[in-house]
Coordinates of C-alpha atoms in Angstrom, one line a residue:
X1072 CA -16.9 15.8 -18.8
X1073 CA -13.9 16.7 -16.6
X1074 CA -15.0 14.4 -13.9
X1075 CA -14.7 11.4 -16.2
X1076 CA -11.1 12.4 -16.9
X1077 CA -10.5 12.6 -13.2
X1078 CA -11.9 9.1 -12.7
X1079 CA -9.7 7.7 -15.5
X1080 CA -6.6 9.3 -14.0
X1081 CA -7.5 8.0 -10.6
X1082 CA -7.8 4.4 -11.9
X1083 CA -4.5 4.8 -13.7
X1084 CA -2.7 6.0 -10.5
X1085 CA -4.3 3.1 -8.4
X1086 CA -3.2 0.6 -11.1
X1087 CA 0.3 1.9 -11.0
X1088 CA 0.5 1.3 -7.3
X1089 CA -0.3 -2.4 -7.6
X1090 CA 2.5 -5.0 -7.4
X1091 CA 2.5 -8.7 -7.0
X1092 CA 5.2 -11.3 -7.0
X1093 CA 6.7 -14.0 -4.9
X1094 CA 8.5 -14.0 -1.6
X1095 CA 11.8 -14.3 -3.5
X1096 CA 10.9 -11.1 -5.5
X1097 CA 10.0 -9.3 -2.3
X1098 CA 13.2 -10.5 -0.6
X1099 CA 15.3 -8.9 -3.3
X1100 CA 13.3 -5.6 -2.8
X1101 CA 13.5 -5.5 1.0
X1102 CA 17.3 -6.2 1.1
X1103 CA 17.8 -3.3 -1.2
X1104 CA 15.5 -1.1 0.7
X1105 CA 15.2 -2.1 4.4
X1106 CA 12.5 0.6 4.9
X1107 CA 10.0 -1.8 3.4
X1108 CA 10.4 -3.8 6.7
X1109 CA 9.3 -0.9 8.9
X1110 CA 7.4 -2.0 12.0
X1111 CA 4.1 -0.1 12.7
X1112 CA 5.5 2.6 15.0
X1113 CA 8.6 3.2 12.8
X1114 CA 6.2 3.6 9.8
X1115 CA 4.1 6.2 11.6
X1116 CA 7.1 8.1 12.8
X1117 CA 8.6 8.1 9.3
X1118 CA 5.2 9.4 8.0
X1119 CA 5.2 12.3 10.4
X1120 CA 8.8 13.2 9.6
X1121 CA 8.2 13.0 5.9
X1122 CA 5.8 15.9 6.0
X1123 CA 8.6 18.1 7.3
X1124 CA 9.9 19.5 10.6
X1125 CA 10.5 23.1 11.3
X1126 CA 12.6 24.3 14.3
X1127 CA 11.7 27.7 15.7
X1128 CA 14.1 28.5 18.6
X1129 CA 14.0 25.5 20.8
X1130 CA 10.5 24.5 19.5
X1131 CA 9.9 21.8 16.8
X1132 CA 6.9 22.2 14.7
X1133 CA 5.7 19.1 12.8
X1134 CA 4.0 20.1 9.5
X1135 CA 2.0 16.9 9.4
X1136 CA -0.5 18.5 11.8
X1137 CA -0.3 22.0 10.5
X1138 CA -3.6 22.3 8.6
X1139 CA -5.8 20.8 11.3
X1140 CA -4.3 21.4 14.8
X1141 CA -3.3 24.9 16.1
X1142 CA -1.5 25.9 19.3
X1143 CA -0.4 22.4 20.3
X1144 CA 3.2 22.5 19.0
X1145 CA 4.7 21.9 22.4
X1146 CA 2.2 19.0 23.1
X1147 CA 2.8 17.4 19.7
X1148 CA 6.6 17.6 20.1
X1149 CA 6.4 15.8 23.3
X1150 CA 4.0 13.1 21.8
X1151 CA 6.3 12.5 18.8
X1152 CA 9.6 12.7 20.6
X1153 CA 8.8 10.9 23.8
X1154 CA 6.5 8.2 22.2
X1155 CA 6.7 7.8 18.4
X1156 CA 10.5 8.5 18.1
X1157 CA 11.3 6.2 21.0
X1158 CA 8.9 3.5 19.7
X1159 CA 10.4 3.7 16.2
X1160 CA 13.8 2.9 17.8
X1161 CA 12.2 -0.2 19.4
X1162 CA 12.5 1.2 22.9
X1163 CA 10.2 -0.1 25.6
X1164 CA 7.5 2.6 25.0
X1165 CA 6.6 0.7 21.8
X1166 CA 5.1 -1.9 24.1
X1167 CA 2.6 0.6 25.5
X1168 CA -0.9 1.5 24.6
X1169 CA -1.0 5.2 23.7
X1170 CA -3.7 7.0 25.7
X1171 CA -4.5 10.6 24.8
X1172 CA -6.0 12.4 27.8
X1173 CA -7.5 15.8 27.8
X1174 CA -10.6 17.9 28.0
X1175 CA -13.5 17.6 25.5
X1176 CA -12.9 19.1 22.0
X1177 CA -9.2 19.6 22.7
X1178 CA -7.9 17.8 19.6
X1179 CA -7.5 14.2 20.7
X1180 CA -9.9 12.7 18.1
X1181 CA -8.3 15.0 15.4
X1182 CA -4.8 13.6 16.2
X1183 CA -6.1 10.1 15.8
X1184 CA -8.0 10.9 12.6
X1185 CA -4.9 12.6 11.1
X1186 CA -2.7 9.6 11.9
X1187 CA -5.3 7.3 10.2
X1188 CA -5.7 9.4 7.1
X1189 CA -2.0 10.0 7.0
X1190 CA -1.2 6.3 7.0
X1191 CA -3.6 5.7 4.2
X1192 CA -1.9 8.4 2.1
X1193 CA 1.6 7.4 3.2
X1194 CA 1.3 3.8 2.0
X1195 CA 0.6 5.2 -1.5
X1196 CA 4.1 6.8 -1.6
X1197 CA 7.4 5.1 -2.4
X1198 CA 8.7 5.8 1.1
X1199 CA 5.7 4.4 2.8
X1200 CA 5.1 1.4 0.6
X1201 CA 3.9 -1.7 2.4
X1202 CA 4.0 -5.3 1.2
X1203 CA 2.1 -8.3 2.6
X1204 CA 1.6 -12.0 2.1
X1205 CA -1.0 -12.3 -0.7
X1206 CA -4.2 -13.9 0.7
X1207 CA -3.2 -13.3 4.4
X1208 CA -6.3 -12.2 6.4
X1209 CA -4.0 -10.1 8.6
X1210 CA -1.9 -8.6 5.8
X1211 CA 1.3 -9.8 7.6
X1212 CA 4.9 -9.0 6.6
X1213 CA 6.2 -11.6 4.0
X1214 CA 9.4 -11.8 6.1
X1215 CA 7.4 -13.9 8.6
X1216 CA 7.8 -16.7 6.0
X1217 CA 11.5 -16.9 6.8
X1218 CA 12.1 -19.7 9.3
X1219 CA 12.9 -18.6 12.9
X1220 CA 16.3 -20.4 12.9
X1221 CA 17.5 -18.4 9.9
X1222 CA 16.5 -15.0 11.2
X1223 CA 19.6 -14.2 13.2
X1224 CA 21.8 -14.8 10.1
X1225 CA 19.4 -12.6 8.0
X1226 CA 19.6 -9.8 10.6
X1227 CA 23.4 -9.9 10.8
X1228 CA 23.8 -9.9 7.0
X1229 CA 21.1 -7.3 6.1
X1230 CA 20.5 -5.4 9.4
X1231 CA 16.7 -6.2 9.2
X1232 CA 15.1 -7.6 12.3
X1233 CA 12.1 -9.9 11.9
X1234 CA 9.5 -10.1 14.7
X1235 CA 6.4 -12.2 14.7
X1236 CA 5.2 -15.5 13.3
X1237 CA 2.9 -16.6 10.6
X1238 CA -0.8 -16.5 11.2
X1239 CA -2.6 -19.9 11.2
X1240 CA -4.0 -19.4 7.7
X1241 CA -0.6 -18.7 6.1
X1242 CA 1.1 -21.5 8.0
X1243 CA -1.5 -24.0 6.7
X1244 CA -1.1 -22.7 3.2
X1245 CA 2.7 -22.9 3.3
X1246 CA 2.5 -26.6 4.2
X1247 CA -0.4 -27.7 2.0
X1248 CA -0.1 -25.4 -1.1
X1249 CA 3.7 -24.8 -1.3
X1250 CA 5.2 -27.8 0.5
X1251 CA 7.3 -25.5 2.7
X1252 CA 8.9 -23.7 -0.2
X1253 CA 8.6 -20.1 1.1
X1254 CA 10.3 -18.6 -1.9
X1255 CA 7.2 -19.4 -4.1
X1256 CA 4.7 -17.9 -1.7
X1257 CA 2.9 -15.0 -3.3
X1258 CA 3.3 -11.4 -2.0
X1259 CA 1.7 -8.1 -3.0
X1260 CA 1.7 -4.4 -2.2
X1261 CA -1.2 -3.3 0.0
X1262 CA -2.7 0.1 0.5
X1263 CA -4.0 1.0 4.0
X1264 CA -7.7 1.8 4.1
X1265 CA -10.0 2.0 7.0
X1266 CA -12.9 1.6 4.6
X1267 CA -11.6 -1.6 3.2
X1268 CA -10.3 -2.7 6.6
X1269 CA -6.6 -2.9 5.7
X1270 CA -4.0 -1.6 8.2
X1271 CA -6.4 0.8 9.9
X1272 CA -9.1 -0.2 12.4
X1273 CA -11.5 1.3 14.9
X1274 CA -13.1 -0.5 17.8
X1275 CA -16.1 1.1 19.5
X1276 CA -17.5 -0.7 22.6
X1277 CA -21.2 -1.0 22.8
X1278 CA -23.5 -2.9 25.2
X1279 CA -21.3 -5.4 27.1
X1280 CA -24.2 -7.9 27.1
X1281 CA -24.5 -7.9 23.4
X1282 CA -21.0 -7.2 22.1
X1283 CA -18.7 -10.2 21.5
X1284 CA -15.0 -10.4 21.9
X1285 CA -15.0 -11.6 18.3
X1286 CA -15.3 -7.9 17.3
X1287 CA -11.7 -7.6 18.4
X1288 CA -10.1 -11.0 17.7
X1289 CA -12.3 -12.7 15.0
X1290 CA -14.8 -15.6 15.3
X1291 CA -15.5 -19.2 14.3
X1292 CA -17.2 -19.7 11.0
X1293 CA -19.8 -22.3 12.0
X1294 CA -20.9 -22.8 8.4
X1295 CA -17.4 -24.1 7.6
X1296 CA -17.0 -26.5 10.5
X1297 CA -18.8 -29.3 8.8
X1298 CA -16.5 -28.9 5.8
X1299 CA -13.2 -28.7 7.7
X1300 CA -14.3 -30.8 10.7
X1301 CA -12.7 -28.8 13.5
X1302 CA -12.9 -25.4 15.2
X1303 CA -9.1 -25.4 15.3
X1304 CA -8.8 -25.5 11.5
X1305 CA -7.8 -22.0 10.4
X1306 CA -10.1 -22.3 7.4
X1307 CA -13.1 -22.5 9.8
X1308 CA -12.2 -19.2 11.5
X1309 CA -12.8 -15.6 10.5
X1310 CA -9.7 -13.5 11.2
X1311 CA -11.8 -10.4 10.8
X1312 CA -11.6 -8.7 14.2
X1313 CA -10.2 -5.1 14.5
X1314 CA -6.9 -6.4 15.9
X1315 CA -6.5 -8.7 12.9
X1316 CA -7.4 -6.1 10.3
X1317 CA -5.4 -3.2 11.9
X1318 CA -2.2 -5.3 11.8
X1319 CA 0.8 -3.4 10.4
X1320 CA -0.9 -0.1 11.1
X1321 CA -3.1 1.5 13.7
X1322 CA -6.2 0.6 15.7
X1323 CA -8.2 3.3 17.5
X1324 CA -9.9 2.0 20.6
X1325 CA -12.7 4.4 21.2
X1326 CA -13.9 4.8 24.8
X1327 CA -11.4 2.2 25.9
X1328 CA -11.8 3.0 29.6
X1329 CA -15.5 2.5 29.4
X1330 CA -15.1 -1.0 27.9
X1331 CA -15.9 -4.3 29.6
X1332 CA -12.8 -5.9 31.2
X1333 CA -12.9 -8.9 28.8
X1334 CA -12.1 -6.5 25.9
X1335 CA -9.1 -5.1 27.7
X1336 CA -7.5 -8.4 28.6
X1337 CA -6.4 -9.0 25.0
X1338 CA -4.5 -5.7 25.1
X1339 CA -2.2 -7.0 27.9
X1340 CA -0.5 -9.5 25.8
X1341 CA -0.7 -7.5 22.6
X1342 CA 1.1 -4.4 24.2
X1343 CA 3.8 -6.3 26.0
X1344 CA 4.5 -9.4 23.7
X1345 CA 3.1 -8.3 20.4
X1346 CA 0.5 -11.1 20.2
X1347 CA -3.0 -12.0 21.3
X1348 CA -5.1 -15.0 21.8
X1349 CA -7.9 -15.9 19.4
X1350 CA -9.9 -19.1 19.0
X1351 CA -8.2 -22.5 19.5
X1352 CA -4.9 -21.3 18.1
X1353 CA -1.5 -20.5 19.4
X1354 CA -0.8 -16.8 20.2
X1355 CA -1.3 -14.7 17.0
X1356 CA 1.4 -12.1 16.2
X1357 CA 0.2 -8.5 15.6
X1358 CA 2.3 -5.4 14.9
X1359 CA 0.1 -2.3 15.4
X1360 CA -0.3 0.9 17.4
X1361 CA -3.2 0.8 19.7
X1362 CA -4.3 4.4 20.5
X1363 CA -7.2 5.5 22.7
X1364 CA -8.4 8.8 24.1
X1365 CA -10.3 9.8 27.2
X1366 CA -11.0 12.7 29.6
X1367 CA -9.4 13.2 33.0
X1368 CA -12.4 12.1 35.1
X1369 CA -12.7 8.8 33.3
X1370 CA -9.0 8.2 33.7
X1371 CA -9.1 8.9 37.4
X1372 CA -11.9 6.4 37.8
X1373 CA -9.9 3.8 35.8
X1374 CA -6.7 4.1 37.9
X1375 CA -8.7 4.0 41.1
X1376 CA -9.8 0.5 40.3
X1377 CA -7.1 -1.9 41.6
X1378 CA -8.2 -4.5 39.0
X1379 CA -6.7 -2.3 36.3
X1380 CA -3.2 -2.2 37.6
X1381 CA -1.8 -4.6 35.0
X1382 CA -3.3 -2.7 32.1
X1383 CA -2.4 0.6 33.7
X1384 CA 1.3 -0.3 33.7
X1385 CA 1.0 -1.0 29.9
X1386 CA -0.5 2.4 29.1
X1387 CA 1.5 5.6 28.4
X1388 CA -0.6 8.7 29.0
X1389 CA -0.1 11.8 26.9
X1390 CA -1.9 15.0 28.1
X1391 CA -3.6 16.9 25.3
X1392 CA -4.5 20.3 26.8
X1393 CA -6.5 23.1 25.1
X1394 CA -4.6 25.6 23.0
X1395 CA -3.4 28.6 25.0
X1396 CA -2.5 31.1 22.2
X1397 CA -5.1 33.6 21.0
X1398 CA -3.7 33.7 17.4
X1399 CA -4.0 29.9 17.1
X1400 CA -7.5 29.9 18.6
X1401 CA -8.6 32.3 15.9
X1402 CA -7.3 29.7 13.3
X1403 CA -9.4 27.0 15.0
X1404 CA -12.6 29.0 14.6
X1405 CA -11.7 30.1 11.0
X1406 CA -11.2 26.4 10.1
X1407 CA -14.5 25.3 11.6
X1408 CA -16.4 28.2 10.0
X1409 CA -14.8 27.5 6.6
X1410 CA -16.2 24.0 6.7
X1411 CA -19.8 25.2 7.2
X1412 CA -22.4 26.3 4.7
X1413 CA -22.5 29.8 6.2
X1414 CA -18.9 30.7 5.5
X1415 CA -20.0 33.5 3.2
X1416 CA -21.4 35.6 6.1
X1417 CA -18.9 38.4 6.7
X1418 CA -17.3 38.4 10.1
X1419 CA -15.9 41.7 11.1
X1420 CA -12.1 41.9 11.8
X1421 CA -11.1 41.1 15.4
X1422 CA -14.4 39.4 16.1
X1423 CA -12.8 36.0 16.3
X1424 CA -9.8 37.5 18.1
X1425 CA -12.1 38.9 20.9
X1426 CA -13.8 35.5 21.1
X1427 CA -10.5 33.8 21.3
X1428 CA -9.4 36.1 24.1
X1429 CA -12.4 34.9 26.2
X1430 CA -11.7 31.2 25.4
X1431 CA -8.0 31.4 26.2
X1432 CA -8.5 33.4 29.4
X1433 CA -10.9 30.7 30.7
X1434 CA -8.1 28.1 30.4
X1435 CA -5.3 30.0 32.0
X1436 CA -4.2 29.7 35.7
X1437 CA -3.1 32.6 37.7
X1438 CA 0.7 32.8 38.0
X1439 CA 2.4 33.2 41.4
X1440 CA 4.7 35.7 39.8
X1441 CA 4.2 39.2 41.1
X1442 CA 2.6 41.5 38.5
X1443 CA 1.5 38.7 36.2
X1444 CA -2.3 38.7 35.7
X1445 CA -4.3 36.6 33.2
X1446 CA -4.3 39.2 30.5
X1447 CA -0.5 39.7 30.6
X1448 CA -0.1 35.9 30.6
X1449 CA -2.3 35.6 27.6
X1450 CA -0.4 38.2 25.7
X1451 CA 3.1 36.8 26.5
X1452 CA 1.9 33.3 25.5
X1453 CA 0.8 34.8 22.2
X1454 CA 4.3 36.2 21.5
X1455 CA 4.0 39.7 22.9
X1456 CA 6.3 41.4 25.5
X1457 CA 4.4 43.0 28.4
X1458 CA 5.3 45.3 31.1
X1459 CA 7.9 43.6 33.4
X1460 CA 8.0 40.4 31.4
X1461 CA 9.3 39.3 27.9
X1462 CA 9.5 36.1 25.9
X1463 CA 12.4 34.8 28.0
X1464 CA 9.9 34.3 30.8
X1465 CA 7.6 32.1 28.7
X1466 CA 9.3 28.8 29.4
X1467 CA 9.1 29.2 33.2
X1468 CA 5.5 30.4 33.0
X1469 CA 4.6 27.3 30.9
X1470 CA 6.3 24.9 33.3
X1471 CA 4.4 26.6 36.2
X1472 CA 1.2 26.4 34.2
X1473 CA 1.7 22.6 33.5
X1474 CA 2.0 22.0 37.3
X1475 CA -1.2 23.8 37.8
X1476 CA -3.0 21.8 35.1
X1477 CA -3.3 24.8 32.8
X1478 CA -5.2 24.1 29.6
X1479 CA -6.9 21.0 31.0
X1480 CA -10.1 22.9 31.8
X1481 CA -12.0 26.0 30.5
X1482 CA -14.2 26.9 27.6
X1483 CA -14.1 24.3 24.8
X1484 CA -14.0 25.3 21.1
X1485 CA -17.1 23.2 20.4
X1486 CA -19.2 25.4 22.7
X1487 CA -17.7 28.6 21.2
X1488 CA -18.3 27.5 17.6
X1489 CA -21.9 26.6 18.6
X1490 CA -22.4 30.1 19.9
X1491 CA -20.7 31.7 16.8
X1492 CA -23.0 29.6 14.7
X1493 CA -26.0 31.1 16.6
X1494 CA -24.7 34.6 16.0
X1495 CA -24.1 33.9 12.4
X1496 CA -27.6 32.6 11.6
X1497 CA -29.5 35.0 14.0
X1498 CA -31.7 37.2 11.8
X1499 CA -29.6 36.2 8.8
X1500 CA -27.2 39.1 9.2
X1501 CA -24.9 39.8 6.3
X1502 CA -22.2 40.7 8.7
X1503 CA -21.6 40.1 12.4
X1504 CA -19.1 41.7 14.8
X1505 CA -17.3 40.9 18.1
X1506 CA -20.2 42.3 20.1
X1507 CA -22.7 39.9 18.4
X1508 CA -20.5 36.9 19.2
X1509 CA -19.7 38.0 22.8
X1510 CA -23.4 38.5 23.3
X1511 CA -24.2 35.1 22.0
X1512 CA -21.5 33.6 24.3
X1513 CA -23.1 35.4 27.3
X1514 CA -26.6 34.2 26.4
X1515 CA -25.4 30.6 26.0
X1516 CA -24.1 30.5 29.5
X1517 CA -27.6 30.8 30.9
X1518 CA -28.6 27.8 28.8
X1519 CA -25.6 25.7 29.9
X1520 CA -27.1 23.6 32.7
X1521 CA -23.8 21.9 33.6
X1522 CA -22.1 25.2 34.6
X1523 CA -22.2 26.0 38.3
X1524 CA -23.0 29.6 39.5
X1525 CA -19.4 30.3 40.6
X1526 CA -18.0 29.2 37.3
X1527 CA -20.7 31.1 35.4
X1528 CA -19.9 34.3 37.2
X1529 CA -16.2 33.8 36.4
X1530 CA -17.0 33.3 32.7
X1531 CA -19.2 36.4 32.6
X1532 CA -16.4 38.3 34.1
X1533 CA -14.0 37.0 31.4
X1534 CA -16.5 38.0 28.7
X1535 CA -16.3 41.5 30.1
X1536 CA -12.5 41.4 30.0
X1537 CA -12.6 40.3 26.4
X1538 CA -15.0 43.1 25.7
X1539 CA -12.5 45.6 27.2
X1540 CA -9.7 44.1 25.1
X1541 CA -11.8 44.5 22.0
X1542 CA -12.7 48.1 22.9
X1543 CA -9.0 49.0 23.0
X1544 CA -8.4 47.1 19.7
X1545 CA -11.4 49.0 18.1
X1546 CA -10.0 52.3 19.2
X1547 CA -6.6 51.5 17.7
X1548 CA -8.2 50.5 14.5
X1549 CA -10.3 53.6 14.1
X1550 CA -7.3 55.7 15.4
X1551 CA -5.2 54.3 12.5
X1552 CA -7.9 55.0 10.0
X1553 CA -8.2 58.6 11.2
X1554 CA -4.5 59.1 11.3
X1555 CA -4.2 58.0 7.7
X1556 CA -6.9 60.5 6.8
X1557 CA -4.6 63.1 8.4
X1558 CA -1.4 61.6 7.0
X1559 CA 0.1 64.9 6.1
X1560 CA -0.4 66.0 9.7
X1561 CA 1.4 62.8 10.9
X1562 CA 4.3 63.5 8.6
X1563 CA 4.6 67.1 9.7
X1564 CA 4.5 66.0 13.4
X1565 CA 7.2 63.4 12.7
X1566 CA 9.5 66.0 11.0
X1567 CA 9.0 68.4 13.8
X1568 CA 9.9 65.8 16.4
X1569 CA 13.0 64.7 14.4
X1570 CA 14.2 68.3 14.1
X1571 CA 14.0 68.7 17.9
X1572 CA 15.6 65.3 18.6
X1573 CA 18.6 66.2 16.3
X1574 CA 19.0 69.5 18.1
X1575 CA 18.8 67.8 21.5
X1576 CA 21.3 65.1 20.7
X1577 CA 23.8 67.6 19.1
X1578 CA 23.2 70.2 21.9
X1579 CA 22.3 72.7 19.3
X1580 CA 19.5 75.2 18.7
X1581 CA 16.6 75.3 16.2
X1582 CA 16.2 78.1 13.7
X1583 CA 12.8 79.6 13.3
X1584 CA 12.5 80.6 9.6
X1585 CA 9.8 83.2 10.3
X1586 CA 11.3 85.1 13.2
X1587 CA 14.9 84.2 12.6
X1588 CA 15.2 83.3 16.3
X1589 CA 17.3 80.5 17.7
X1590 CA 15.1 78.2 19.8
X1591 CA 15.9 75.5 22.4
X1592 CA 14.6 72.0 21.5
X1593 CA 10.9 71.7 22.4
X1594 CA 11.1 69.3 25.4
X1595 CA 7.3 69.4 25.9
X1596 CA 6.6 68.4 22.3
X1597 CA 9.1 65.5 22.4
X1598 CA 7.9 64.2 25.8
X1599 CA 4.2 64.4 24.7
X1600 CA 5.1 62.0 21.9
X1601 CA 7.5 59.7 23.8
X1602 CA 5.1 59.3 26.7
X1603 CA 2.5 57.8 24.3
X1604 CA 4.7 54.6 24.2
X1605 CA 5.8 54.6 27.8
X1606 CA 9.3 56.1 27.4
X1607 CA 10.3 57.3 30.9
X1608 CA 12.2 60.5 31.7
X1609 CA 15.3 58.4 32.4
X1610 CA 15.0 56.5 29.1
X1611 CA 14.3 59.5 26.8
X1612 CA 18.0 60.3 26.0
X1613 CA 18.7 56.6 24.9
X1614 CA 15.5 56.5 22.8
X1615 CA 16.4 59.8 21.0
X1616 CA 19.9 58.6 20.3
X1617 CA 18.5 55.4 18.9
X1618 CA 16.3 57.4 16.5
X1619 CA 19.3 59.5 15.4
X1620 CA 21.4 56.4 14.8
X1621 CA 18.6 55.0 12.7
X1622 CA 18.4 58.2 10.7
X1623 CA 22.2 58.1 10.1
X1624 CA 22.0 54.5 9.0
X1625 CA 19.3 55.2 6.5
X1626 CA 21.3 58.2 5.2
X1627 CA 24.4 56.1 4.7
X1628 CA 22.4 53.6 2.6
X1629 CA 20.8 56.4 0.5
X1630 CA 17.4 55.7 2.0
X1631 CA 14.9 58.3 3.3
X1632 CA 13.9 57.9 7.0
X1633 CA 10.1 58.1 6.8
X1634 CA 7.0 57.8 8.8
X1635 CA 7.1 54.0 9.0
X1636 CA 10.9 53.6 9.4
X1637 CA 10.8 53.1 13.2
X1638 CA 7.9 51.0 14.4
X1639 CA 7.7 52.4 18.0
X1640 CA 8.1 56.0 16.8
X1641 CA 5.4 55.4 14.3
X1642 CA 3.1 54.1 17.1
X1643 CA 3.9 57.1 19.2
X1644 CA 3.2 59.6 16.4
X1645 CA -0.1 57.9 15.7
X1646 CA -1.2 57.9 19.3
X1647 CA -0.2 61.5 19.8
X1648 CA -2.0 62.6 16.7
X1649 CA -5.1 60.6 17.6
X1650 CA -5.0 62.1 21.1
X1651 CA -5.0 65.6 19.5
X1652 CA -7.7 64.5 17.1
X1653 CA -9.9 62.8 19.8
X1654 CA -12.3 65.7 20.1
X1655 CA -12.7 65.8 16.3
X1656 CA -13.3 62.0 16.3
X1657 CA -15.9 62.4 19.0
X1658 CA -17.7 65.1 17.2
X1659 CA -17.5 63.5 13.8
X1660 CA -18.8 60.1 15.0
X1661 CA -21.5 61.3 17.3
X1662 CA -23.5 63.9 15.4
X1663 CA -26.6 62.6 13.6
X1664 CA -26.4 65.1 10.7
X1665 CA -22.7 65.8 9.9
X1666 CA -21.9 68.7 7.6
X1667 CA -20.1 68.2 4.3
X1668 CA -16.6 68.4 5.8
X1669 CA -17.4 66.0 8.6
X1670 CA -19.1 63.6 6.2
X1671 CA -16.0 63.6 4.0
X1672 CA -13.8 62.7 7.1
X1673 CA -16.1 59.8 8.0
X1674 CA -16.2 58.5 4.4
X1675 CA -12.4 58.7 4.3
X1676 CA -12.1 56.7 7.5
X1677 CA -14.6 54.1 6.3
X1678 CA -12.9 53.8 2.9
X1679 CA -9.6 53.1 4.7
X1680 CA -11.3 50.5 7.0
X1681 CA -12.9 48.7 4.0
X1682 CA -10.0 48.9 1.5
X1683 CA -7.1 48.2 3.9
X1684 CA -8.4 46.5 7.0
X1685 CA -10.9 43.9 5.6
X1686 CA -14.1 45.6 6.9
X1687 CA -17.3 45.6 4.9
X1688 CA -19.4 48.9 4.7
X1689 CA -21.7 47.5 7.4
X1690 CA -19.1 46.7 10.1
X1691 CA -17.0 49.7 9.1
X1692 CA -19.9 52.0 9.9
X1693 CA -20.7 50.1 13.1
X1694 CA -17.1 50.3 14.5
X1695 CA -16.8 54.0 13.7
X1696 CA -20.1 54.7 15.6
X1697 CA -19.1 52.3 18.4
X1698 CA -15.7 54.0 18.9
X1699 CA -17.4 57.4 18.9
X1700 CA -19.7 56.1 21.7
X1701 CA -16.7 54.8 23.7
X1702 CA -14.9 58.2 23.4
X1703 CA -18.0 60.1 24.5
X1704 CA -18.5 58.1 27.7

């Protein structure tokens, strides 16, 4: 069986990753490759960088997060540059607990999960290899074996800084088993694994009355006290708390701000000094990222308590807002649907787009800029230029939005995907469209007990806005399909326009081949096309000259200027033709019993929608009827 071969290959790969030797062997390796001595924050930063970084304009996009997080490039750049990059350089932010703060379902848990899984995979690569003292319960760096007095010389010679001291177990073993001969102490390669509690840990607070601090720092092994005679003997202590096991990597502190105070006190010393107190031992060194996540209301409650001032100063807060780009919101829903068992239900084109319009609009804040409404802001965030504004304005708009707390409230993806799920399974439809989902969203608001009336009214209004945006999109889609069905008419109209433009720009006349008359350029025809894309009277001459230059450029290169050679002119021709065909579309889509010619037109349009625009026969039929109804209003 193929699976047996996979298992065999898996075991071979795991066996190839294993390494064991002595401290002397490791010393030879680490001096040749100082990356083996990465501290935890440097390792995480190297892991993120290793996945690749793409610069688009002034924006950096980290590919490490590409497949799971969408629309958070700006936020992730800030997180990585301001925290991880600085921490990797041993700047003071390394001594801070990282707290991700944002609205529910905004991506905080996903970021943490990606870092965990990423570390597990990274330690299986050559660049991310991690070595530890063999038998150490905290998987500590073998360099801790080097006496403190020799470390300055070692750093000067090899450029490798050593921080931290041996744990009580390894110190005892060094003295009793190896007589202080550190070079003989065994070392091995370790692979991070949350499941096996190596380098990755998660602490979840529970009932303060029943939960013990031992869950964080380890506990006394009472069964061994009679054998070793003292609670201060390392062999009578279990170094199995989350802070112990997450050493060298990352510990997620779930619901940190809801924890009892005694669980937070250990973080004070850990964050600032890199150690914590456990049992009857000296301070125990730990090198790990402590990362937590919370929502804004919990954080406000936390900082309002004066008792938390010491811990508050040791926390660096990173805001994780909702995504504000419609195109990226679509990717979020596509990802969530693909993970379900109902991914085979067909979703009509633009359905998730219309849903995303609603979601994003609910998160935006009104700009103080004159002429900038929410829909325009949504479009410009998504990379479009709108009337009066272009992409040069986006940075200023985003800065203004951040000051207003944009993205920190609104409809969360979890609610939306729940309503999409409802629409998907309702009556077991083979296909659902935008109207089905928007209807499900609307119905869900009445069941959402936590939404106040004013907020509900606002969301109902935004559903109506999303519906209007979808209506325009649907019209354009059917318009294109009808225009394609009349492609020869489109080409004829284009050629007619180009003849008139050439005559206009050359101040010449047109020749009528039937009457042999010389005719002036048809201004009415040209303006009827140009007005479709908003070309003003003052701008018409510039636009026509631009077209003529494009034709000349094509001619010089031996290319033919065609229907799709100028995007804006193509759009204008389509709109003009569709306006001329509007009555035909109305009649064709609204009659119950079309004649043979009308039926042929409808079938041509539907074939175009199915074959070139990802519709299925069901939703193609529905959108044609729907657009017909819109045009007949």
